[in-house]
PDB file of C-alpha atoms and ligand atoms in Angstrom:
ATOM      1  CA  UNK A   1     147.417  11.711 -99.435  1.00  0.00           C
ATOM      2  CA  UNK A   2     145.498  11.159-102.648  1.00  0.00           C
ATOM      3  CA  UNK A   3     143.753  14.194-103.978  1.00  0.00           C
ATOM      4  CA  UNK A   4     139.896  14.388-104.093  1.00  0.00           C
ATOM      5  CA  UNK A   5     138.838  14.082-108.032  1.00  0.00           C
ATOM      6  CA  UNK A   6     135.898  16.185-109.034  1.00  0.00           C
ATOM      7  CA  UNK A   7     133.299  15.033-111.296  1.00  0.00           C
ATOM      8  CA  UNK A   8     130.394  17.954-111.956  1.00  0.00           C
ATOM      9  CA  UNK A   9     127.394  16.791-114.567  1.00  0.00           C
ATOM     10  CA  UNK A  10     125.825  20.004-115.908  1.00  0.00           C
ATOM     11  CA  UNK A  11     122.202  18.740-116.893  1.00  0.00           C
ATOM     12  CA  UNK A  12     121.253  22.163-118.408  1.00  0.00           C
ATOM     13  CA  UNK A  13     118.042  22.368-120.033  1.00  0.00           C
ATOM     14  CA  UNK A  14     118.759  18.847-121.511  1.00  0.00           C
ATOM     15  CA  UNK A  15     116.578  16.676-119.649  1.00  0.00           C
ATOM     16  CA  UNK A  16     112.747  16.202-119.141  1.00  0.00           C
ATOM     17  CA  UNK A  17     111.520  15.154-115.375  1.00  0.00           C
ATOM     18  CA  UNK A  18     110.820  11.661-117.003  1.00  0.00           C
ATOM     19  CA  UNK A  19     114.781  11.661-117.835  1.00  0.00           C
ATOM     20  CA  UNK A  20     115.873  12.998-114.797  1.00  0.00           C
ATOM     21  CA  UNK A  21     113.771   9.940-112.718  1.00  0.00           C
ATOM     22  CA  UNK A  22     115.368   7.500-114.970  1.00  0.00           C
ATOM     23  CA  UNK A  23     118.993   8.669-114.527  1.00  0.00           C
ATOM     24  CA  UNK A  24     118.473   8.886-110.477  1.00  0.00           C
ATOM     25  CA  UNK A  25     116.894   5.181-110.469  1.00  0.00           C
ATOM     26  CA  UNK A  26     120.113   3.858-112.312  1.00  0.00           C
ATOM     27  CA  UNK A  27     121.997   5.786-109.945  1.00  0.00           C
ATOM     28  CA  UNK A  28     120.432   4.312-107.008  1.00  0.00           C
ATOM     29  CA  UNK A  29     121.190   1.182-108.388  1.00  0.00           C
ATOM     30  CA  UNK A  30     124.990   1.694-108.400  1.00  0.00           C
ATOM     31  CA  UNK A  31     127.409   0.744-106.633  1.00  0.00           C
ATOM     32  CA  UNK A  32     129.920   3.634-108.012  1.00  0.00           C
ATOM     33  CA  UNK A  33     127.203   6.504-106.740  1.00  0.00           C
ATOM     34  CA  UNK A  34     126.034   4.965-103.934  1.00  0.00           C
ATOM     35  CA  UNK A  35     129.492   4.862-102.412  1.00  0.00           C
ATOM     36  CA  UNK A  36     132.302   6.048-104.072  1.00  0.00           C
ATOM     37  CA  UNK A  37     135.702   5.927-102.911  1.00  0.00           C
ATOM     38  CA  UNK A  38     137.090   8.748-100.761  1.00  0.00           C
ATOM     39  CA  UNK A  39     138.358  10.716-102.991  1.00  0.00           C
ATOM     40  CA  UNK A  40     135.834  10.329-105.698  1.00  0.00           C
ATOM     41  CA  UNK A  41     133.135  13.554-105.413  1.00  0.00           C
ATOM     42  CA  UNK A  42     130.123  13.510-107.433  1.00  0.00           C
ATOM     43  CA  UNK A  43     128.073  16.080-108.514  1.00  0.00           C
ATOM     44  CA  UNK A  44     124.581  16.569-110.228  1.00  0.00           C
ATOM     45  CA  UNK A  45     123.573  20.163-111.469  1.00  0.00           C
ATOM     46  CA  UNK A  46     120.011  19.795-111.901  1.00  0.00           C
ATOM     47  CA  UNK A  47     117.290  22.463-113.134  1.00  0.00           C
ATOM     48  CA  UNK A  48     115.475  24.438-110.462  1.00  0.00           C
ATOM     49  CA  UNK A  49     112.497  22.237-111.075  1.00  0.00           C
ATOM     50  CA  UNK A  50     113.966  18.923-110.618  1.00  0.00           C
ATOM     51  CA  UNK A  51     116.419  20.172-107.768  1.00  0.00           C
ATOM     52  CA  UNK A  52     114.138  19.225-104.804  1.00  0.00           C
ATOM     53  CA  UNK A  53     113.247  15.751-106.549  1.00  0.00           C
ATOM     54  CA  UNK A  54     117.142  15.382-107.130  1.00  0.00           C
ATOM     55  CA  UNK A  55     118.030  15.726-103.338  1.00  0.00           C
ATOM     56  CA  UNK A  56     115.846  14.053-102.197  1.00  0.00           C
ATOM     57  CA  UNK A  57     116.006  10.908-104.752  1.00  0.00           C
ATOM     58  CA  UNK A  58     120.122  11.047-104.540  1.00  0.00           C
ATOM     59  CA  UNK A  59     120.567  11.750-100.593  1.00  0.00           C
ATOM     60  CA  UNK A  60     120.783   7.952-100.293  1.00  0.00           C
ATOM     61  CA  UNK A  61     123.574   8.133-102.650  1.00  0.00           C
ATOM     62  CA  UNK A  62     127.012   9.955-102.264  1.00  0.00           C
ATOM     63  CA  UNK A  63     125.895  12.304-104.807  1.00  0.00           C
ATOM     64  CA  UNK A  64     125.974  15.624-104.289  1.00  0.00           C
ATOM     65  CA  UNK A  65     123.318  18.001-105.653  1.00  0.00           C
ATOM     66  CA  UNK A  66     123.853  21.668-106.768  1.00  0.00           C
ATOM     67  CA  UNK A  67     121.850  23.976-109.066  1.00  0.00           C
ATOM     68  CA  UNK A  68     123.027  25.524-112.588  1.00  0.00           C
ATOM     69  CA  UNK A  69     122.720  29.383-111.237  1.00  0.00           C
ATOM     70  CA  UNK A  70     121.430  31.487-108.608  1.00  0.00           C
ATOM     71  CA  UNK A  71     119.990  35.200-108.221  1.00  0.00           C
ATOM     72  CA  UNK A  72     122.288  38.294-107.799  1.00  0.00           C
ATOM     73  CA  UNK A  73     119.741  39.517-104.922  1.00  0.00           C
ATOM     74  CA  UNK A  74     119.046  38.085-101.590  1.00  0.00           C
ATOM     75  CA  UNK A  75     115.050  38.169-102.234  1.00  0.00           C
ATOM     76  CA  UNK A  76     111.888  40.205-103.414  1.00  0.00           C
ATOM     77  CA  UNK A  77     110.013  41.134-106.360  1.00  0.00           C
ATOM     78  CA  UNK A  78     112.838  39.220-108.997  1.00  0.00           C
ATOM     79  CA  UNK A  79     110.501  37.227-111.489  1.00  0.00           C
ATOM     80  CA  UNK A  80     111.686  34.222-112.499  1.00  0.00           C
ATOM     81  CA  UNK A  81     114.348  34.404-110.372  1.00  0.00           C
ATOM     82  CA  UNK A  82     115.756  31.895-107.353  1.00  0.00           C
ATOM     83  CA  UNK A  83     117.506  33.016-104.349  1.00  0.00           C
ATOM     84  CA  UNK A  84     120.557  31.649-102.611  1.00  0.00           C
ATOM     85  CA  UNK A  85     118.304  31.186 -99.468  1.00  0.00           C
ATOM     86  CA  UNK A  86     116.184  28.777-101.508  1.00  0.00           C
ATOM     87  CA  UNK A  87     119.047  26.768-102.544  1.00  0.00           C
ATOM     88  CA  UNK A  88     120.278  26.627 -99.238  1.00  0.00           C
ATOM     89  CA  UNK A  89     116.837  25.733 -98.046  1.00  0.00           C
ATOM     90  CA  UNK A  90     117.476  22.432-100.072  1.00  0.00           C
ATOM     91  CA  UNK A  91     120.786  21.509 -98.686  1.00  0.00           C
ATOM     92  CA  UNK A  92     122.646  22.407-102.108  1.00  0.00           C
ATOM     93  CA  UNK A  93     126.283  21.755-102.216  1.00  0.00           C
ATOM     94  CA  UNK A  94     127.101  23.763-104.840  1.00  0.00           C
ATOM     95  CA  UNK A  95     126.034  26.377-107.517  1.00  0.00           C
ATOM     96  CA  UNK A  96     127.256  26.990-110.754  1.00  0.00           C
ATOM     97  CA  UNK A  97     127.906  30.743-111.701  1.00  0.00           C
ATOM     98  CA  UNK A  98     128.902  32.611-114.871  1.00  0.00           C
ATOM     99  CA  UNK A  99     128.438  29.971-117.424  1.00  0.00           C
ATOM    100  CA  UNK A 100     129.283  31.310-120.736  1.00  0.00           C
ATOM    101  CA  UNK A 101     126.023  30.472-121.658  1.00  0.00           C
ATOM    102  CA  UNK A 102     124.422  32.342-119.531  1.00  0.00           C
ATOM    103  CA  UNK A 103     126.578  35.356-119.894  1.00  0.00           C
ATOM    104  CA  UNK A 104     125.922  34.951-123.556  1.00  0.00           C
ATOM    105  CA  UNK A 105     122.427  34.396-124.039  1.00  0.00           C
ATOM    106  CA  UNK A 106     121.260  35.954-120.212  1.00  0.00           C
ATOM    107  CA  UNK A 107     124.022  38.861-120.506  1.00  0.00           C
ATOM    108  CA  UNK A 108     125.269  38.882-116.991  1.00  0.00           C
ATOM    109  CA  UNK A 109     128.063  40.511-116.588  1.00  0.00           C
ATOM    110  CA  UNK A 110     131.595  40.363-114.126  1.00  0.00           C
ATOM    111  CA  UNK A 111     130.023  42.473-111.756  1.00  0.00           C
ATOM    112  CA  UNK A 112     126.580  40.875-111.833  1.00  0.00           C
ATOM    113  CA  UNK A 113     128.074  37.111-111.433  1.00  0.00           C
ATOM    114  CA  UNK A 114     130.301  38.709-108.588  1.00  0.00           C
ATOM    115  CA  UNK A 115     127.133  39.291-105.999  1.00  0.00           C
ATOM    116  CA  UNK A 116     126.012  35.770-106.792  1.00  0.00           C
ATOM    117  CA  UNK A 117     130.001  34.394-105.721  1.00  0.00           C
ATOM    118  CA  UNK A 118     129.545  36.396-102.247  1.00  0.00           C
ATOM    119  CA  UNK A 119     126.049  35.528-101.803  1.00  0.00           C
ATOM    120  CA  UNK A 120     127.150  31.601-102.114  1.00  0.00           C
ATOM    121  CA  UNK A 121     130.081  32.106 -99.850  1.00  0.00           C
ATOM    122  CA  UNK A 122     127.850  33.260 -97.485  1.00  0.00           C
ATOM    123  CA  UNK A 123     125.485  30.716 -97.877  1.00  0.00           C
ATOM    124  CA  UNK A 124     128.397  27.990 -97.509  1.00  0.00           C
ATOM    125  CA  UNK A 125     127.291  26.840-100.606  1.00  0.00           C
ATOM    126  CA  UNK A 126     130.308  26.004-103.233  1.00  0.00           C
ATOM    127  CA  UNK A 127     130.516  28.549-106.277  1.00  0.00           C
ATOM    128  CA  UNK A 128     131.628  26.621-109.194  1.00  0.00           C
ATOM    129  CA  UNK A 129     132.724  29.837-110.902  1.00  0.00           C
ATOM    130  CA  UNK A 130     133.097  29.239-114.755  1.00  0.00           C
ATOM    131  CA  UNK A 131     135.586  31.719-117.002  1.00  0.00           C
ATOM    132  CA  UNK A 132     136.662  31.222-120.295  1.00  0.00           C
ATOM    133  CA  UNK A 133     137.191  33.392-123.452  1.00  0.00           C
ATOM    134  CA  UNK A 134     136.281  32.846-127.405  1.00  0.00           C
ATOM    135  CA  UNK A 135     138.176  31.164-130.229  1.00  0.00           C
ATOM    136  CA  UNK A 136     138.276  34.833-131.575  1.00  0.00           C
ATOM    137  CA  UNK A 137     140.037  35.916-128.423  1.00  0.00           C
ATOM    138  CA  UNK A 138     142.472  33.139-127.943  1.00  0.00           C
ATOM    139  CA  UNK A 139     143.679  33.618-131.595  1.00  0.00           C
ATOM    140  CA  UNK A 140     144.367  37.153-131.161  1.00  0.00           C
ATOM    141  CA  UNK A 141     146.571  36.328-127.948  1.00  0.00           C
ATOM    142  CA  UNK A 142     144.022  37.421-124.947  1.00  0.00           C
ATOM    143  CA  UNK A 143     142.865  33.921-123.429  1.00  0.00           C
ATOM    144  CA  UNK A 144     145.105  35.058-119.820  1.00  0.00           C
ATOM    145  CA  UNK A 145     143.815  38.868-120.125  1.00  0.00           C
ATOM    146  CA  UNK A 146     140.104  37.782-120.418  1.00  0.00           C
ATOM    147  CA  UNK A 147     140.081  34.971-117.831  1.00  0.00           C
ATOM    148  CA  UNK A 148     142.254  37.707-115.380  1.00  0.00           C
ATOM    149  CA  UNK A 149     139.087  40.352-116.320  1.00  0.00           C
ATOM    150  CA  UNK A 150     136.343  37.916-114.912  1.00  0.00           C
ATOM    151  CA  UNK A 151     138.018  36.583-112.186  1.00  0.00           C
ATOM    152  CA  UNK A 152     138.517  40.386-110.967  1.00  0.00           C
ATOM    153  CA  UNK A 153     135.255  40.538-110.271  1.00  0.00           C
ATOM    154  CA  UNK A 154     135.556  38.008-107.066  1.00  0.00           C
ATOM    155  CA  UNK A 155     138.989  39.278-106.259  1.00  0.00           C
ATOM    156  CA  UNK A 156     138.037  41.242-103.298  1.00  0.00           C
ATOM    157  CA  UNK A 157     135.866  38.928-102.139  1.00  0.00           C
ATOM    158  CA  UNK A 158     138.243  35.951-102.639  1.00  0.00           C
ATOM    159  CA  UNK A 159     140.746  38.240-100.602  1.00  0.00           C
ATOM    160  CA  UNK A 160     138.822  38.645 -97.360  1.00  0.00           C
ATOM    161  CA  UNK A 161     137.022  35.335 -97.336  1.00  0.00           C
ATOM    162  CA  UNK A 162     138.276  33.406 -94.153  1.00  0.00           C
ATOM    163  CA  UNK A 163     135.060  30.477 -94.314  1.00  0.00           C
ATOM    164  CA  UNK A 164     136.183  26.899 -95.355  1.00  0.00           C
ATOM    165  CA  UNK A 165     133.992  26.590 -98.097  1.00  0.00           C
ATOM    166  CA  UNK A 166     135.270  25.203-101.432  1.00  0.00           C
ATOM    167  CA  UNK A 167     136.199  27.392-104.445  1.00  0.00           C
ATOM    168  CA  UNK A 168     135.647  26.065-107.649  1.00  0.00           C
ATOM    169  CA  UNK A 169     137.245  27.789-110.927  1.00  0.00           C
ATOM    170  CA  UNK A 170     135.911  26.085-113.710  1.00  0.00           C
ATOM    171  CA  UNK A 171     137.862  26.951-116.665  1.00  0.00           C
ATOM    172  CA  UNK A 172     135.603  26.315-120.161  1.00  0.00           C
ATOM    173  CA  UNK A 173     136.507  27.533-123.671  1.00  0.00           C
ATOM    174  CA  UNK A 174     134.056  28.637-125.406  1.00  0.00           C
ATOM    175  CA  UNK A 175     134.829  27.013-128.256  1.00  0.00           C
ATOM    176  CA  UNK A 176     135.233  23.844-126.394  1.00  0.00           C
ATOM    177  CA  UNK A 177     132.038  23.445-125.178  1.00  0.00           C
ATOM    178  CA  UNK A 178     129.542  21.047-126.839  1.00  0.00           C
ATOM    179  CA  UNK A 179     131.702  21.235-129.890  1.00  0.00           C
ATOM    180  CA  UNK A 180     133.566  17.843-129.524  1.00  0.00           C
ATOM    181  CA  UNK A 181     137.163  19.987-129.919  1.00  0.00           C
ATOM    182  CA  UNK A 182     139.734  19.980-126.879  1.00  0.00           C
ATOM    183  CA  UNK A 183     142.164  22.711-126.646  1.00  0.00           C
ATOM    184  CA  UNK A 184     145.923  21.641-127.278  1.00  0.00           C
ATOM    185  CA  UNK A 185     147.548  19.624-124.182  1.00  0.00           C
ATOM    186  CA  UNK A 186     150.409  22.967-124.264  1.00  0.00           C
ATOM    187  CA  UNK A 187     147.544  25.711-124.419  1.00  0.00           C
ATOM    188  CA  UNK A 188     145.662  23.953-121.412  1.00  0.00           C
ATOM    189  CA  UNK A 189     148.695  23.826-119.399  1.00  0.00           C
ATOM    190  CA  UNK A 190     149.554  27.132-119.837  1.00  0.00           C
ATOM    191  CA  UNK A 191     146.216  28.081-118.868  1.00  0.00           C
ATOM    192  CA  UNK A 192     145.604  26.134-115.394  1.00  0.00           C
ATOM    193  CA  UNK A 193     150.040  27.291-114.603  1.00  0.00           C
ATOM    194  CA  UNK A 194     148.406  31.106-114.710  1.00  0.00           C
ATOM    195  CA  UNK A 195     145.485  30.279-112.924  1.00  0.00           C
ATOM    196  CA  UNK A 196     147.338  28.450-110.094  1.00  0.00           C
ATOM    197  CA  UNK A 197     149.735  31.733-109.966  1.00  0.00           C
ATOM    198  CA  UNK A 198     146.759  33.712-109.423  1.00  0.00           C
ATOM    199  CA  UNK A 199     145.544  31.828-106.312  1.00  0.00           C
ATOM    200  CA  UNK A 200     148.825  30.504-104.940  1.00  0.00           C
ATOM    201  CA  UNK A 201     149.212  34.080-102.968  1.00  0.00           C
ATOM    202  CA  UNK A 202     145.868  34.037-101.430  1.00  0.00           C
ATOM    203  CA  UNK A 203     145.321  33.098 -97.776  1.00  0.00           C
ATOM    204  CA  UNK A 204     142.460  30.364 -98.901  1.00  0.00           C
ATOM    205  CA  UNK A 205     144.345  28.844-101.486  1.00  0.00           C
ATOM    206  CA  UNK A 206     144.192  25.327-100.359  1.00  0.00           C
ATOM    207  CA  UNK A 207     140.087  25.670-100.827  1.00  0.00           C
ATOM    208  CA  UNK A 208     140.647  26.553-104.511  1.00  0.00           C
ATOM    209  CA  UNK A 209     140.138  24.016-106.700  1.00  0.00           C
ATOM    210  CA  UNK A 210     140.567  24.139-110.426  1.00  0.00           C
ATOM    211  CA  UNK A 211     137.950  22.123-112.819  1.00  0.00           C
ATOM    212  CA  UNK A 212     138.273  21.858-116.637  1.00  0.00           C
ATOM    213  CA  UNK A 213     135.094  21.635-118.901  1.00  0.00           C
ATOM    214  CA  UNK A 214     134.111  21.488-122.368  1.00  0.00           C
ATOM    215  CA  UNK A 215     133.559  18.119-124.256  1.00  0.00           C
ATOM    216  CA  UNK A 216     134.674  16.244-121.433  1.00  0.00           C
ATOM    217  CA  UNK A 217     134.077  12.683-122.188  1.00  0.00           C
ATOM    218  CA  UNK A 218     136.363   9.753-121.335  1.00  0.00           C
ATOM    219  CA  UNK A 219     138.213   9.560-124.301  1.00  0.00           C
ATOM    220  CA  UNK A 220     139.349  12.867-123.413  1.00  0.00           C
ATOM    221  CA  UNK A 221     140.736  11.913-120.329  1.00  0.00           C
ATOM    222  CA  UNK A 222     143.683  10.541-121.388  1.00  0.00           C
ATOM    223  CA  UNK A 223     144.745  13.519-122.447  1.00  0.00           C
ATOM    224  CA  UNK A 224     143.461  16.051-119.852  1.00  0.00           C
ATOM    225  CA  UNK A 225     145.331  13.548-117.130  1.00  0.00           C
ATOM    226  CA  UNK A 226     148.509  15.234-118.206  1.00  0.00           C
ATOM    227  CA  UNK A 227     147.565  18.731-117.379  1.00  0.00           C
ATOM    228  CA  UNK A 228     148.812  19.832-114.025  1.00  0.00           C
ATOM    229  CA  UNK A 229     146.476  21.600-111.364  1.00  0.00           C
ATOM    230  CA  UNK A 230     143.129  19.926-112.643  1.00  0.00           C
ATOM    231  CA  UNK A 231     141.159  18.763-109.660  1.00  0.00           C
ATOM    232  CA  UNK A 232     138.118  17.764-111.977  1.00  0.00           C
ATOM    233  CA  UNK A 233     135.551  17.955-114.313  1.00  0.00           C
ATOM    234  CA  UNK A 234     132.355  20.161-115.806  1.00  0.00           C
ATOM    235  CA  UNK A 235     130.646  18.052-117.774  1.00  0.00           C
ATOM    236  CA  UNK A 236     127.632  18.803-120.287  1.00  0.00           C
ATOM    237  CA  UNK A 237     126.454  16.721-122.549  1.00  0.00           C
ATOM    238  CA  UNK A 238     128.430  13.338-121.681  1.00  0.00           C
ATOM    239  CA  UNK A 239     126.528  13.695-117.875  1.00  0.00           C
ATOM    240  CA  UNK A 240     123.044  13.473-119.380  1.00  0.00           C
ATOM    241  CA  UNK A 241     123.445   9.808-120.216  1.00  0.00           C
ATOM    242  CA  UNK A 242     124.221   7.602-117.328  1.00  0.00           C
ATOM    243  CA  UNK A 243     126.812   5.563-118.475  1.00  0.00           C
ATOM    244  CA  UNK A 244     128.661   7.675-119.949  1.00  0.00           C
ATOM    245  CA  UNK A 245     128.707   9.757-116.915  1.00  0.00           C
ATOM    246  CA  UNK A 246     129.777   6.334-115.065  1.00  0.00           C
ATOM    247  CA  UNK A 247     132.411   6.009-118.025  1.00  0.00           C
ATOM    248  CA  UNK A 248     134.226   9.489-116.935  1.00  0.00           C
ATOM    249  CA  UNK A 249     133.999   8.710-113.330  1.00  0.00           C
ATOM    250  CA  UNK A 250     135.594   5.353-113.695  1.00  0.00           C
ATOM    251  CA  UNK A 251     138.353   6.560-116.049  1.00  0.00           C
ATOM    252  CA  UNK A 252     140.356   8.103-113.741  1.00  0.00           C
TER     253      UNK A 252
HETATM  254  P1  PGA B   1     129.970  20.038-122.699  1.00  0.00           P
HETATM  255  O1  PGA B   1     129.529  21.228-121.731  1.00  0.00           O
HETATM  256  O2  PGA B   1     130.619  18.988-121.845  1.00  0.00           O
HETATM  257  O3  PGA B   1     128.724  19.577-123.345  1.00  0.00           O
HETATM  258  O4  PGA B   1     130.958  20.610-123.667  1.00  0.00           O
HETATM  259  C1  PGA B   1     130.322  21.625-120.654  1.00  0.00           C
HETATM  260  C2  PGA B   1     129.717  22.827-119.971  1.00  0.00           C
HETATM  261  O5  PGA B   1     129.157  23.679-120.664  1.00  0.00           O
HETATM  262  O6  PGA B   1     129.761  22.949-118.745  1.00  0.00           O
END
């Protein structure tokens, strides 16, 4: 059986609403997003203010819709804040958690990111849980030790989850992201081989998948095709425009 591919666009604060409508009307338009082959899986992270627009513009589509973060808590006085409950409320499919952008610039930590992955699971909404470590850290010989230290945080959780939900580990370094550089075909590798001996034990193992992100574009796939145990893509800046997005989803 051929395996599902992953494709994830992570709009970020990139777009205006008058961008957004654009990109949905040229995917209603297409053939590839409006149906897909079988194991082709779309997905649009959209702000929280163009998430209900999103949904409700793409459910003709086989796109699927998720949001770019959630709240820690399940409700009450959080300002500025949006609960799982809300994204559920939308028919989300997914939620991405623990972007290094938001740990950098928000400063959530392991622990913080951790209620957000059980909160999801709950929720039966996909986490798209995103780990990665710094140029700084990967020179001095830690990349394994600092992805192992923020994927702790879920362990429990991970271990006594019996749902069906998908698990998404989207491995992104830092360094990689936005910057146009891909990490060595051999350092990759090594990476997704220690991540897959991380899961393999657990009982829900078959629901984990592992994504790559960070200046995805398509002519990066050529190269990330060789890596073993990459189900799909995150994918910044190349999702924004339409047909480049198309591009990567084609190119596999
Ligand atoms: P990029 O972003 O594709 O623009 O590098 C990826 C991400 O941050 O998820």
């Amino acid at each position: 059986m051929k395996k599902i591919r992953y494709y994830f666009a992570n709009w970020k604060m990139f777009q205006s609403f008058s961008a957004v409508k654009k990109f949905t009307k040229q995917a209603l338009r297409d053939d590839l997003f409006l149906h897909p082959d079988k194991n082709t899986y779309i997905g649009i992270a959209a702000s929280y203010e163009h998430l209900y627009y999103v949904e409700q513009k793409l459910k003709k589509s086989a796109v699927h819709v998720g949001a770019q973060d959630c709240s820690n808590v399940i409700a009450g006085p959080y300002t500025g804040q949006v609960s799982v409950q809300s994204l559920s409320e939308l028919n989300l499919s997914f939620c991405i958690i623990g972007h290094s952008e938001v740990r950098q610039y928000l400063g959530q930590s392991n622990e913080l990111i951790a209620l957000k992955f059980k909160l999801l699971l709950a929720a039966n909404i996909s986490p798209i849980f995103c780990i990665g470590q710094t140029l700084a850290q990967q020179q001095a010989g830690f990349t394994c030790q600092v992805l192992f230290d923020q994927l702790e945080a879920i362990l429990d959780t991970l271990s006594s989850y019996h749902g069906t939900t998908k698990i998404f580990i989207a491995y992104e370094p830092i360094y990689a992201i936005g910057s146009g550089i891909l990490p060595k075909t051999e350092e990759l590798q090594e990476v997704f081989s220690f991540l897959q001996s991380l899961f393999v034990q657990l009982p829900i193992a078959k629901n984990v998948m592992f994504l790559y992100g960070g200046s995805v574009c398509d002519a990066a796939l050529p190269q990330l095709a060789e890596i073993k145990g990459i189900s799909g893509f995150l994918i910044g800046k190349a999702s924004i425009d339409f047909q480049e997005l198309k591009k990567i989803v084609e190119s596999k």
